[in-house]
PDB file of C-alpha atoms in Angstrom:
ATOM      1  CA  ASN A  56     -15.203 -16.756  29.531  1.00  0.00           C
ATOM      2  CA  PHE A  57     -18.502 -17.669  31.214  1.00  0.00           C
ATOM      3  CA  ILE A  58     -17.656 -21.397  31.330  1.00  0.00           C
ATOM      4  CA  VAL A  59     -14.140 -20.851  32.735  1.00  0.00           C
ATOM      5  CA  ARG A  60     -15.477 -18.369  35.354  1.00  0.00           C
ATOM      6  CA  ALA A  61     -18.243 -20.824  36.321  1.00  0.00           C
ATOM      7  CA  VAL A  62     -15.695 -23.635  36.768  1.00  0.00           C
ATOM      8  CA  ASP A  63     -13.475 -21.343  38.820  1.00  0.00           C
ATOM      9  CA  ASP A  64     -16.432 -20.392  41.029  1.00  0.00           C
ATOM     10  CA  ILE A  65     -17.383 -24.031  41.564  1.00  0.00           C
ATOM     11  CA  LEU A  66     -13.800 -24.854  42.607  1.00  0.00           C
ATOM     12  CA  LYS A  67     -13.845 -22.021  45.123  1.00  0.00           C
ATOM     13  CA  GLU A  68     -17.389 -22.535  46.497  1.00  0.00           C
ATOM     14  CA  SER A  69     -18.053 -26.282  46.236  1.00  0.00           C
ATOM     15  CA  PHE A  70     -14.472 -27.644  46.506  1.00  0.00           C
ATOM     16  CA  GLY A  71     -13.103 -25.133  49.011  1.00  0.00           C
ATOM     17  CA  ILE A  72     -10.128 -24.353  46.733  1.00  0.00           C
ATOM     18  CA  ARG A  73      -9.449 -20.764  47.685  1.00  0.00           C
ATOM     19  CA  ASP A  74      -7.306 -19.907  44.653  1.00  0.00           C
ATOM     20  CA  GLY A  75      -9.680 -21.700  42.243  1.00  0.00           C
ATOM     21  CA  LEU A  76      -7.983 -22.563  38.958  1.00  0.00           C
ATOM     22  CA  ALA A  77      -4.725 -21.041  40.232  1.00  0.00           C
ATOM     23  CA  ASP A  78      -4.161 -23.761  42.912  1.00  0.00           C
ATOM     24  CA  HIS A  79      -1.060 -25.569  41.586  1.00  0.00           C
ATOM     25  CA  LYS A  80      -1.260 -28.389  44.138  1.00  0.00           C
ATOM     26  CA  ARG A  81      -4.798 -29.628  43.519  1.00  0.00           C
ATOM     27  CA  VAL A  82      -5.895 -28.374  40.147  1.00  0.00           C
ATOM     28  CA  THR A  83      -5.280 -30.035  36.794  1.00  0.00           C
ATOM     29  CA  VAL A  84      -7.159 -28.819  33.663  1.00  0.00           C
ATOM     30  CA  LEU A  85      -7.714 -30.579  30.378  1.00  0.00           C
ATOM     31  CA  ASP A  86      -9.281 -29.071  27.249  1.00  0.00           C
ATOM     32  CA  PHE A  87     -10.083 -32.300  25.431  1.00  0.00           C
ATOM     33  CA  ALA A  88     -10.686 -30.594  22.038  1.00  0.00           C
ATOM     34  CA  CYS A  89      -8.586 -27.459  22.323  1.00  0.00           C
ATOM     35  CA  GLY A  90      -8.576 -26.213  18.734  1.00  0.00           C
ATOM     36  CA  THR A  91      -6.558 -23.014  18.611  1.00  0.00           C
ATOM     37  CA  GLY A  92      -6.386 -22.750  22.400  1.00  0.00           C
ATOM     38  CA  THR A  93      -9.281 -20.348  23.095  1.00  0.00           C
ATOM     39  CA  PHE A  94     -10.385 -22.078  26.349  1.00  0.00           C
ATOM     40  CA  LEU A  95      -6.803 -22.582  27.542  1.00  0.00           C
ATOM     41  CA  LEU A  96      -6.034 -18.909  27.001  1.00  0.00           C
ATOM     42  CA  GLU A  97      -9.079 -18.052  29.087  1.00  0.00           C
ATOM     43  CA  VAL A  98      -7.839 -20.457  31.796  1.00  0.00           C
ATOM     44  CA  PHE A  99      -4.405 -18.731  31.756  1.00  0.00           C
ATOM     45  CA  GLN A 100      -6.057 -15.343  32.140  1.00  0.00           C
ATOM     46  CA  ARG A 101      -8.292 -16.515  34.957  1.00  0.00           C
ATOM     47  CA  ILE A 102      -5.304 -17.996  36.800  1.00  0.00           C
ATOM     48  CA  PHE A 103      -3.400 -14.708  36.504  1.00  0.00           C
ATOM     49  CA  ASP A 104      -6.500 -12.827  37.724  1.00  0.00           C
ATOM     50  CA  ASN A 105      -6.749 -15.098  40.778  1.00  0.00           C
ATOM     51  CA  ILE A 106      -3.161 -14.412  41.867  1.00  0.00           C
ATOM     52  CA  GLY A 107      -3.200 -10.678  41.251  1.00  0.00           C
ATOM     53  CA  GLY A 108      -1.903 -10.504  37.711  1.00  0.00           C
ATOM     54  CA  PRO A 109       1.228 -11.525  35.781  1.00  0.00           C
ATOM     55  CA  ASP A 110       3.360  -9.139  37.872  1.00  0.00           C
ATOM     56  CA  ALA A 111       2.381 -10.733  41.217  1.00  0.00           C
ATOM     57  CA  GLY A 112       5.234 -12.122  43.331  1.00  0.00           C
ATOM     58  CA  ARG A 113       4.358 -15.767  42.731  1.00  0.00           C
ATOM     59  CA  ALA A 114       3.472 -15.363  39.057  1.00  0.00           C
ATOM     60  CA  ASP A 115       6.666 -17.028  37.848  1.00  0.00           C
ATOM     61  CA  LEU A 116       6.170 -19.996  40.167  1.00  0.00           C
ATOM     62  CA  ILE A 117       2.552 -20.351  38.908  1.00  0.00           C
ATOM     63  CA  VAL A 118       3.730 -20.223  35.288  1.00  0.00           C
ATOM     64  CA  ARG A 119       6.531 -22.809  35.733  1.00  0.00           C
ATOM     65  CA  GLU A 120       4.807 -25.167  38.197  1.00  0.00           C
ATOM     66  CA  HIS A 121       1.192 -24.839  37.076  1.00  0.00           C
ATOM     67  CA  LEU A 122       0.550 -23.410  33.599  1.00  0.00           C
ATOM     68  CA  LEU A 123       3.383 -25.511  32.100  1.00  0.00           C
ATOM     69  CA  LYS A 124       2.729 -28.632  34.148  1.00  0.00           C
ATOM     70  CA  ASN A 125      -0.985 -28.944  35.060  1.00  0.00           C
ATOM     71  CA  VAL A 126      -2.861 -27.350  32.114  1.00  0.00           C
ATOM     72  CA  PHE A 127      -3.314 -29.773  29.217  1.00  0.00           C
ATOM     73  CA  GLY A 128      -4.810 -29.610  25.734  1.00  0.00           C
ATOM     74  CA  PHE A 129      -5.555 -32.290  23.113  1.00  0.00           C
ATOM     75  CA  GLU A 130      -5.984 -31.394  19.477  1.00  0.00           C
ATOM     76  CA  TYR A 131      -6.240 -33.738  16.506  1.00  0.00           C
ATOM     77  CA  LEU A 132      -5.543 -31.371  13.579  1.00  0.00           C
ATOM     78  CA  ILE A 133      -2.056 -29.976  13.043  1.00  0.00           C
ATOM     79  CA  ALA A 134      -2.993 -26.415  11.998  1.00  0.00           C
ATOM     80  CA  PRO A 135      -5.067 -25.484  15.116  1.00  0.00           C
ATOM     81  CA  TYR A 136      -2.532 -27.407  17.272  1.00  0.00           C
ATOM     82  CA  THR A 137       0.262 -25.215  15.924  1.00  0.00           C
ATOM     83  CA  ILE A 138      -1.778 -22.011  16.374  1.00  0.00           C
ATOM     84  CA  ALA A 139      -2.558 -22.999  19.995  1.00  0.00           C
ATOM     85  CA  HIS A 140       1.144 -23.343  20.765  1.00  0.00           C
ATOM     86  CA  LEU A 141       1.963 -20.056  19.105  1.00  0.00           C
ATOM     87  CA  LYS A 142      -0.932 -18.196  20.744  1.00  0.00           C
ATOM     88  CA  LEU A 143      -0.335 -19.458  24.270  1.00  0.00           C
ATOM     89  CA  SER A 144       3.412 -19.072  24.199  1.00  0.00           C
ATOM     90  CA  GLN A 145       3.047 -15.525  22.780  1.00  0.00           C
ATOM     91  CA  TYR A 146       0.535 -14.737  25.569  1.00  0.00           C
ATOM     92  CA  LEU A 147       3.117 -15.797  28.222  1.00  0.00           C
ATOM     93  CA  LYS A 148       5.857 -13.829  26.409  1.00  0.00           C
ATOM     94  CA  ASP A 149       3.690 -10.708  26.385  1.00  0.00           C
ATOM     95  CA  ARG A 150       3.190 -11.133  30.158  1.00  0.00           C
ATOM     96  CA  LYS A 151       6.999 -11.301  30.641  1.00  0.00           C
ATOM     97  CA  HIS A 152       7.017 -15.019  31.352  1.00  0.00           C
ATOM     98  CA  PRO A 153       8.464 -16.486  28.118  1.00  0.00           C
ATOM     99  CA  LEU A 154       9.161 -20.184  27.733  1.00  0.00           C
ATOM    100  CA  LYS A 155      12.740 -21.056  28.620  1.00  0.00           C
ATOM    101  CA  GLY A 156      15.110 -23.624  27.089  1.00  0.00           C
ATOM    102  CA  ASP A 157      13.393 -26.981  27.009  1.00  0.00           C
ATOM    103  CA  GLU A 158      10.063 -25.872  28.492  1.00  0.00           C
ATOM    104  CA  ARG A 159       6.907 -26.580  26.474  1.00  0.00           C
ATOM    105  CA  LEU A 160       3.173 -26.139  26.766  1.00  0.00           C
ATOM    106  CA  GLN A 161       1.284 -29.332  27.631  1.00  0.00           C
ATOM    107  CA  VAL A 162      -0.723 -29.223  24.392  1.00  0.00           C
ATOM    108  CA  PHE A 163      -0.555 -32.473  22.489  1.00  0.00           C
ATOM    109  CA  LEU A 164      -1.359 -33.644  18.955  1.00  0.00           C
ATOM    110  CA  THR A 165      -3.621 -36.630  19.622  1.00  0.00           C
ATOM    111  CA  ASN A 166      -7.064 -38.052  19.067  1.00  0.00           C
ATOM    112  CA  THR A 167      -8.824 -37.762  22.449  1.00  0.00           C
ATOM    113  CA  LEU A 168     -11.121 -40.677  21.700  1.00  0.00           C
ATOM    114  CA  GLU A 169      -8.441 -43.156  20.721  1.00  0.00           C
ATOM    115  CA  PRO A 170      -6.071 -44.725  23.295  1.00  0.00           C
ATOM    116  CA  ILE A 171      -2.945 -45.342  21.265  1.00  0.00           C
ATOM    117  CA  GLU A 172      -0.233 -47.854  21.867  1.00  0.00           C
ATOM    118  CA  PRO A 173       2.888 -45.757  21.277  1.00  0.00           C
ATOM    119  CA  GLN A 174       4.612 -46.952  18.132  1.00  0.00           C
ATOM    120  CA  ALA A 175       8.213 -46.073  17.387  1.00  0.00           C
ATOM    121  CA  HIS A 176       8.044 -43.562  14.511  1.00  0.00           C
ATOM    122  CA  LEU A 177      11.482 -43.860  13.016  1.00  0.00           C
ATOM    123  CA  LEU A 178      11.204 -40.912  10.664  1.00  0.00           C
ATOM    124  CA  LEU A 179       9.580 -38.570  13.204  1.00  0.00           C
ATOM    125  CA  PRO A 180      10.667 -39.485  16.728  1.00  0.00           C
ATOM    126  CA  ALA A 181       9.079 -36.236  17.976  1.00  0.00           C
ATOM    127  CA  ILE A 182       5.659 -37.556  16.974  1.00  0.00           C
ATOM    128  CA  SER A 183       6.259 -40.767  18.968  1.00  0.00           C
ATOM    129  CA  ALA A 184       7.185 -38.704  22.045  1.00  0.00           C
ATOM    130  CA  GLU A 185       4.052 -36.573  21.562  1.00  0.00           C
ATOM    131  CA  VAL A 186       1.780 -39.604  21.377  1.00  0.00           C
ATOM    132  CA  GLU A 187       3.383 -41.160  24.450  1.00  0.00           C
ATOM    133  CA  ALA A 188       3.071 -37.931  26.473  1.00  0.00           C
ATOM    134  CA  ALA A 189      -0.590 -37.525  25.457  1.00  0.00           C
ATOM    135  CA  GLN A 190      -1.332 -41.128  26.516  1.00  0.00           C
ATOM    136  CA  LYS A 191       0.127 -40.435  29.958  1.00  0.00           C
ATOM    137  CA  VAL A 192      -2.291 -37.506  30.369  1.00  0.00           C
ATOM    138  CA  LYS A 193      -5.186 -39.676  29.233  1.00  0.00           C
ATOM    139  CA  GLU A 194      -4.376 -42.116  32.038  1.00  0.00           C
ATOM    140  CA  GLN A 195      -3.732 -39.605  34.856  1.00  0.00           C
ATOM    141  CA  PRO A 196      -6.435 -38.167  37.144  1.00  0.00           C
ATOM    142  CA  ILE A 197      -7.809 -34.777  36.028  1.00  0.00           C
ATOM    143  CA  LEU A 198      -9.852 -32.374  38.185  1.00  0.00           C
ATOM    144  CA  VAL A 199     -11.255 -30.082  35.490  1.00  0.00           C
ATOM    145  CA  ILE A 200     -12.285 -30.911  31.896  1.00  0.00           C
ATOM    146  CA  THR A 201     -13.441 -28.132  29.651  1.00  0.00           C
ATOM    147  CA  GLY A 202     -13.857 -27.196  26.010  1.00  0.00           C
ATOM    148  CA  ASN A 203     -16.062 -27.109  22.914  1.00  0.00           C
ATOM    149  CA  PRO A 204     -15.966 -30.617  21.408  1.00  0.00           C
ATOM    150  CA  PRO A 205     -16.809 -31.205  17.700  1.00  0.00           C
ATOM    151  CA  TYR A 206     -20.405 -31.947  16.736  1.00  0.00           C
ATOM    152  CA  SER A 207     -20.781 -34.428  13.895  1.00  0.00           C
ATOM    153  CA  GLY A 208     -23.630 -36.903  13.522  1.00  0.00           C
ATOM    154  CA  HIS A 209     -21.565 -38.766  10.925  1.00  0.00           C
ATOM    155  CA  SER A 210     -18.683 -39.387  13.310  1.00  0.00           C
ATOM    156  CA  LYS A 211     -15.444 -40.783  11.941  1.00  0.00           C
ATOM    157  CA  ASN A 212     -14.408 -41.772  15.491  1.00  0.00           C
ATOM    158  CA  LYS A 213     -15.415 -45.439  15.245  1.00  0.00           C
ATOM    159  CA  GLY A 214     -12.555 -47.010  17.235  1.00  0.00           C
ATOM    160  CA  ARG A 215     -13.278 -50.045  19.416  1.00  0.00           C
ATOM    161  CA  TRP A 216     -12.612 -48.285  22.714  1.00  0.00           C
ATOM    162  CA  ILE A 217     -15.041 -45.356  22.270  1.00  0.00           C
ATOM    163  CA  THR A 218     -17.650 -47.509  20.498  1.00  0.00           C
ATOM    164  CA  ALA A 219     -17.693 -49.867  23.508  1.00  0.00           C
ATOM    165  CA  ALA A 220     -17.824 -46.879  25.886  1.00  0.00           C
ATOM    166  CA  ILE A 221     -20.890 -45.429  24.144  1.00  0.00           C
ATOM    167  CA  GLY A 222     -22.625 -48.773  24.641  1.00  0.00           C
ATOM    168  CA  GLY A 223     -23.294 -47.663  28.184  1.00  0.00           C
ATOM    169  CA  TYR A 224     -25.811 -45.124  26.851  1.00  0.00           C
ATOM    170  CA  LYS A 225     -27.901 -47.699  24.964  1.00  0.00           C
ATOM    171  CA  PHE A 226     -29.867 -48.972  28.000  1.00  0.00           C
ATOM    172  CA  THR A 227     -31.434 -47.719  31.207  1.00  0.00           C
ATOM    173  CA  LEU A 228     -31.087 -49.239  34.649  1.00  0.00           C
ATOM    174  CA  GLU A 229     -34.345 -50.195  36.328  1.00  0.00           C
ATOM    175  CA  THR A 230     -35.157 -51.978  39.568  1.00  0.00           C
ATOM    176  CA  ASP A 231     -36.969 -55.328  39.321  1.00  0.00           C
ATOM    177  CA  ASP A 232     -39.493 -56.766  41.808  1.00  0.00           C
ATOM    178  CA  ALA A 233     -36.655 -58.308  43.861  1.00  0.00           C
ATOM    179  CA  GLY A 234     -34.937 -54.889  44.189  1.00  0.00           C
ATOM    180  CA  HIS A 235     -32.111 -55.764  41.797  1.00  0.00           C
ATOM    181  CA  GLU A 236     -30.957 -53.347  39.089  1.00  0.00           C
ATOM    182  CA  VAL A 237     -31.447 -54.707  35.617  1.00  0.00           C
ATOM    183  CA  LYS A 238     -30.320 -53.284  32.315  1.00  0.00           C
ATOM    184  CA  LYS A 239     -33.210 -52.507  30.007  1.00  0.00           C
ATOM    185  CA  PRO A 240     -32.228 -51.915  26.354  1.00  0.00           C
ATOM    186  CA  LEU A 241     -33.670 -48.658  24.901  1.00  0.00           C
ATOM    187  CA  GLY A 242     -34.878 -50.598  21.867  1.00  0.00           C
ATOM    188  CA  GLU A 243     -34.242 -47.568  19.641  1.00  0.00           C
ATOM    189  CA  ARG A 244     -34.725 -48.375  15.958  1.00  0.00           C
ATOM    190  CA  ASN A 245     -32.237 -45.667  15.055  1.00  0.00           C
ATOM    191  CA  PRO A 246     -29.723 -44.967  17.852  1.00  0.00           C
ATOM    192  CA  LYS A 247     -27.273 -43.301  15.399  1.00  0.00           C
ATOM    193  CA  TRP A 248     -27.388 -39.904  17.194  1.00  0.00           C
ATOM    194  CA  LEU A 249     -25.619 -41.533  20.149  1.00  0.00           C
ATOM    195  CA  ASN A 250     -22.651 -41.828  17.773  1.00  0.00           C
ATOM    196  CA  ASP A 251     -22.304 -38.081  17.389  1.00  0.00           C
ATOM    197  CA  ASP A 252     -18.804 -36.859  18.260  1.00  0.00           C
ATOM    198  CA  TYR A 253     -19.971 -34.524  21.015  1.00  0.00           C
ATOM    199  CA  VAL A 254     -21.657 -37.484  22.789  1.00  0.00           C
ATOM    200  CA  LYS A 255     -18.391 -39.405  22.604  1.00  0.00           C
ATOM    201  CA  PHE A 256     -16.511 -36.490  24.102  1.00  0.00           C
ATOM    202  CA  ILE A 257     -19.050 -36.216  26.963  1.00  0.00           C
ATOM    203  CA  ARG A 258     -18.629 -39.962  27.529  1.00  0.00           C
ATOM    204  CA  PHE A 259     -14.816 -39.541  27.608  1.00  0.00           C
ATOM    205  CA  ALA A 260     -15.169 -36.756  30.253  1.00  0.00           C
ATOM    206  CA  GLN A 261     -17.674 -38.791  32.276  1.00  0.00           C
ATOM    207  CA  MET A 262     -15.357 -41.828  32.340  1.00  0.00           C
ATOM    208  CA  LYS A 263     -12.439 -39.656  33.449  1.00  0.00           C
ATOM    209  CA  MET A 264     -14.666 -38.361  36.288  1.00  0.00           C
ATOM    210  CA  ASP A 265     -15.922 -41.866  37.189  1.00  0.00           C
ATOM    211  CA  ALA A 266     -12.269 -42.785  37.805  1.00  0.00           C
ATOM    212  CA  VAL A 267     -11.620 -40.048  40.383  1.00  0.00           C
ATOM    213  CA  GLU A 268     -13.147 -38.895  43.722  1.00  0.00           C
ATOM    214  CA  GLU A 269     -14.055 -35.418  42.585  1.00  0.00           C
ATOM    215  CA  GLY A 270     -14.008 -33.225  39.497  1.00  0.00           C
ATOM    216  CA  VAL A 271     -15.858 -30.737  37.338  1.00  0.00           C
ATOM    217  CA  VAL A 272     -16.678 -30.667  33.631  1.00  0.00           C
ATOM    218  CA  GLY A 273     -17.574 -27.378  31.895  1.00  0.00           C
ATOM    219  CA  ILE A 274     -18.454 -27.654  28.190  1.00  0.00           C
ATOM    220  CA  ILE A 275     -20.577 -26.270  25.390  1.00  0.00           C
ATOM    221  CA  THR A 276     -22.209 -28.815  23.040  1.00  0.00           C
ATOM    222  CA  ASN A 277     -25.113 -29.522  20.749  1.00  0.00           C
ATOM    223  CA  HIS A 278     -28.256 -29.414  22.961  1.00  0.00           C
ATOM    224  CA  SER A 279     -30.142 -32.389  21.405  1.00  0.00           C
ATOM    225  CA  TRP A 280     -29.206 -34.701  24.260  1.00  0.00           C
ATOM    226  CA  LEU A 281     -31.344 -32.661  26.721  1.00  0.00           C
ATOM    227  CA  ASP A 282     -34.782 -33.720  25.379  1.00  0.00           C
ATOM    228  CA  ASN A 283     -34.383 -36.232  22.582  1.00  0.00           C
ATOM    229  CA  PRO A 284     -35.748 -39.710  23.636  1.00  0.00           C
ATOM    230  CA  THR A 285     -32.729 -41.443  22.095  1.00  0.00           C
ATOM    231  CA  PHE A 286     -30.509 -39.937  24.801  1.00  0.00           C
ATOM    232  CA  ARG A 287     -32.508 -41.074  27.868  1.00  0.00           C
ATOM    233  CA  GLY A 288     -29.876 -43.762  28.733  1.00  0.00           C
ATOM    234  CA  MET A 289     -27.186 -41.056  28.511  1.00  0.00           C
ATOM    235  CA  ARG A 290     -29.136 -38.673  30.748  1.00  0.00           C
ATOM    236  CA  GLN A 291     -29.675 -41.374  33.399  1.00  0.00           C
ATOM    237  CA  SER A 292     -25.986 -42.355  33.228  1.00  0.00           C
ATOM    238  CA  LEU A 293     -24.860 -38.736  33.729  1.00  0.00           C
ATOM    239  CA  MET A 294     -27.236 -38.321  36.687  1.00  0.00           C
ATOM    240  CA  ARG A 295     -25.672 -41.336  38.299  1.00  0.00           C
ATOM    241  CA  SER A 296     -22.114 -40.087  37.799  1.00  0.00           C
ATOM    242  CA  PHE A 297     -22.537 -36.501  39.016  1.00  0.00           C
ATOM    243  CA  GLU A 298     -23.926 -34.936  42.204  1.00  0.00           C
ATOM    244  CA  GLN A 299     -24.841 -31.645  40.493  1.00  0.00           C
ATOM    245  CA  ILE A 300     -25.599 -30.861  36.892  1.00  0.00           C
ATOM    246  CA  TYR A 301     -26.236 -27.283  35.697  1.00  0.00           C
ATOM    247  CA  VAL A 302     -27.451 -26.824  32.119  1.00  0.00           C
ATOM    248  CA  LEU A 303     -27.875 -23.495  30.358  1.00  0.00           C
ATOM    249  CA  ASP A 304     -29.791 -24.229  27.187  1.00  0.00           C
ATOM    250  CA  LEU A 305     -28.856 -21.479  24.721  1.00  0.00           C
ATOM    251  CA  HIS A 306     -31.371 -22.810  22.105  1.00  0.00           C
ATOM    252  CA  GLY A 307     -30.807 -21.364  18.645  1.00  0.00           C
ATOM    253  CA  SER A 308     -31.819 -24.451  16.657  1.00  0.00           C
ATOM    254  CA  THR A 309     -33.038 -23.594  13.161  1.00  0.00           C
ATOM    255  CA  LYS A 310     -34.415 -27.170  12.817  1.00  0.00           C
ATOM    256  CA  LYS A 311     -36.828 -26.758  15.740  1.00  0.00           C
ATOM    257  CA  GLN A 312     -37.744 -23.263  14.527  1.00  0.00           C
ATOM    258  CA  GLU A 313     -37.500 -21.992  18.137  1.00  0.00           C
ATOM    259  CA  ARG A 314     -38.527 -18.423  18.937  1.00  0.00           C
ATOM    260  CA  ALA A 315     -37.196 -16.195  21.701  1.00  0.00           C
ATOM    261  CA  PRO A 316     -39.660 -15.625  24.623  1.00  0.00           C
ATOM    262  CA  ASP A 317     -40.670 -12.251  23.138  1.00  0.00           C
ATOM    263  CA  GLY A 318     -41.482 -13.884  19.835  1.00  0.00           C
ATOM    264  CA  SER A 319     -38.379 -12.573  18.004  1.00  0.00           C
ATOM    265  CA  LYS A 320     -35.966 -14.760  16.053  1.00  0.00           C
ATOM    266  CA  ASP A 321     -33.982 -17.178  18.217  1.00  0.00           C
ATOM    267  CA  GLU A 322     -30.311 -16.437  17.327  1.00  0.00           C
ATOM    268  CA  ASN A 323     -27.617 -19.093  17.775  1.00  0.00           C
ATOM    269  CA  VAL A 324     -24.437 -18.065  19.637  1.00  0.00           C
ATOM    270  CA  PHE A 325     -22.516 -19.828  16.812  1.00  0.00           C
ATOM    271  CA  ASP A 326     -23.144 -19.559  13.100  1.00  0.00           C
ATOM    272  CA  ILE A 327     -24.632 -23.076  12.966  1.00  0.00           C
ATOM    273  CA  GLU A 328     -28.080 -24.657  12.550  1.00  0.00           C
ATOM    274  CA  GLN A 329     -27.826 -26.823  15.652  1.00  0.00           C
ATOM    275  CA  GLY A 330     -28.897 -25.366  19.014  1.00  0.00           C
ATOM    276  CA  VAL A 331     -26.315 -25.484  21.806  1.00  0.00           C
ATOM    277  CA  ALA A 332     -26.172 -25.735  25.587  1.00  0.00           C
ATOM    278  CA  ILE A 333     -23.565 -25.044  28.261  1.00  0.00           C
ATOM    279  CA  SER A 334     -23.259 -27.904  30.775  1.00  0.00           C
ATOM    280  CA  LEU A 335     -21.497 -28.032  34.133  1.00  0.00           C
ATOM    281  CA  PHE A 336     -21.166 -31.432  35.724  1.00  0.00           C
ATOM    282  CA  VAL A 337     -19.927 -31.546  39.326  1.00  0.00           C
ATOM    283  CA  LYS A 338     -18.694 -34.643  41.145  1.00  0.00           C
ATOM    284  CA  ARG A 339     -17.977 -34.568  44.875  1.00  0.00           C
ATOM    285  CA  PRO A 340     -17.241 -37.440  47.299  1.00  0.00           C
TER     286      PRO A 340
END
């Protein structure tokens, strides 16, 4: 709720988009790891709030032309993908805007980090269509990326495309005596933490934003990248891509044995050992 409201405020205040997330002409939203659709449901609710509720005069137009056309989700596992479809379509039905005929939510079964050449799937043509549709979204410009990507140091996402993309975080750019920028390798003996899934998802979002004039990313991830020396190339790269970066470090790491300012136990917002942070990345021309 906080992340979606923050993104909505940024669209209104920094981008001059009066209707925020509800603007169906300028706004496209992608949850790149949508799970059961929690963030997307929050986006739907915020859009309805911005137009005066599901009974507002233009609510049906917003549902048909915006919620069903400009709000996207990617999910890799079939169970949460199915739940997301059920949850979001039930939400619209409860608001008296049920899906009609051949309408569908733009939530796709795909691996965000793998560009896939669509293969004809003879037994399951629906899967082929799904993969093709997801790839089109991966290639189109997106204004807002949000979500809670997976954290896994032992990432199984080792495809060539994302592995090459992460390479950009393994050096810093420094200016030599002649004023030219040169790449300086980090020289990390153990750069494996750069292979964590959440780092790859941040890189995906950054590359999507590098390809457009403006955009905003609002996510919650592991907070290790904020101060760990291994991530200094990543931090520099993000500072070059975005005009504004807001980070709310929620701490909660059991490994660092952090304490709250008053000395009490530092609780994590999730039931995990790894501390987390909310990040908002803003790109403007």
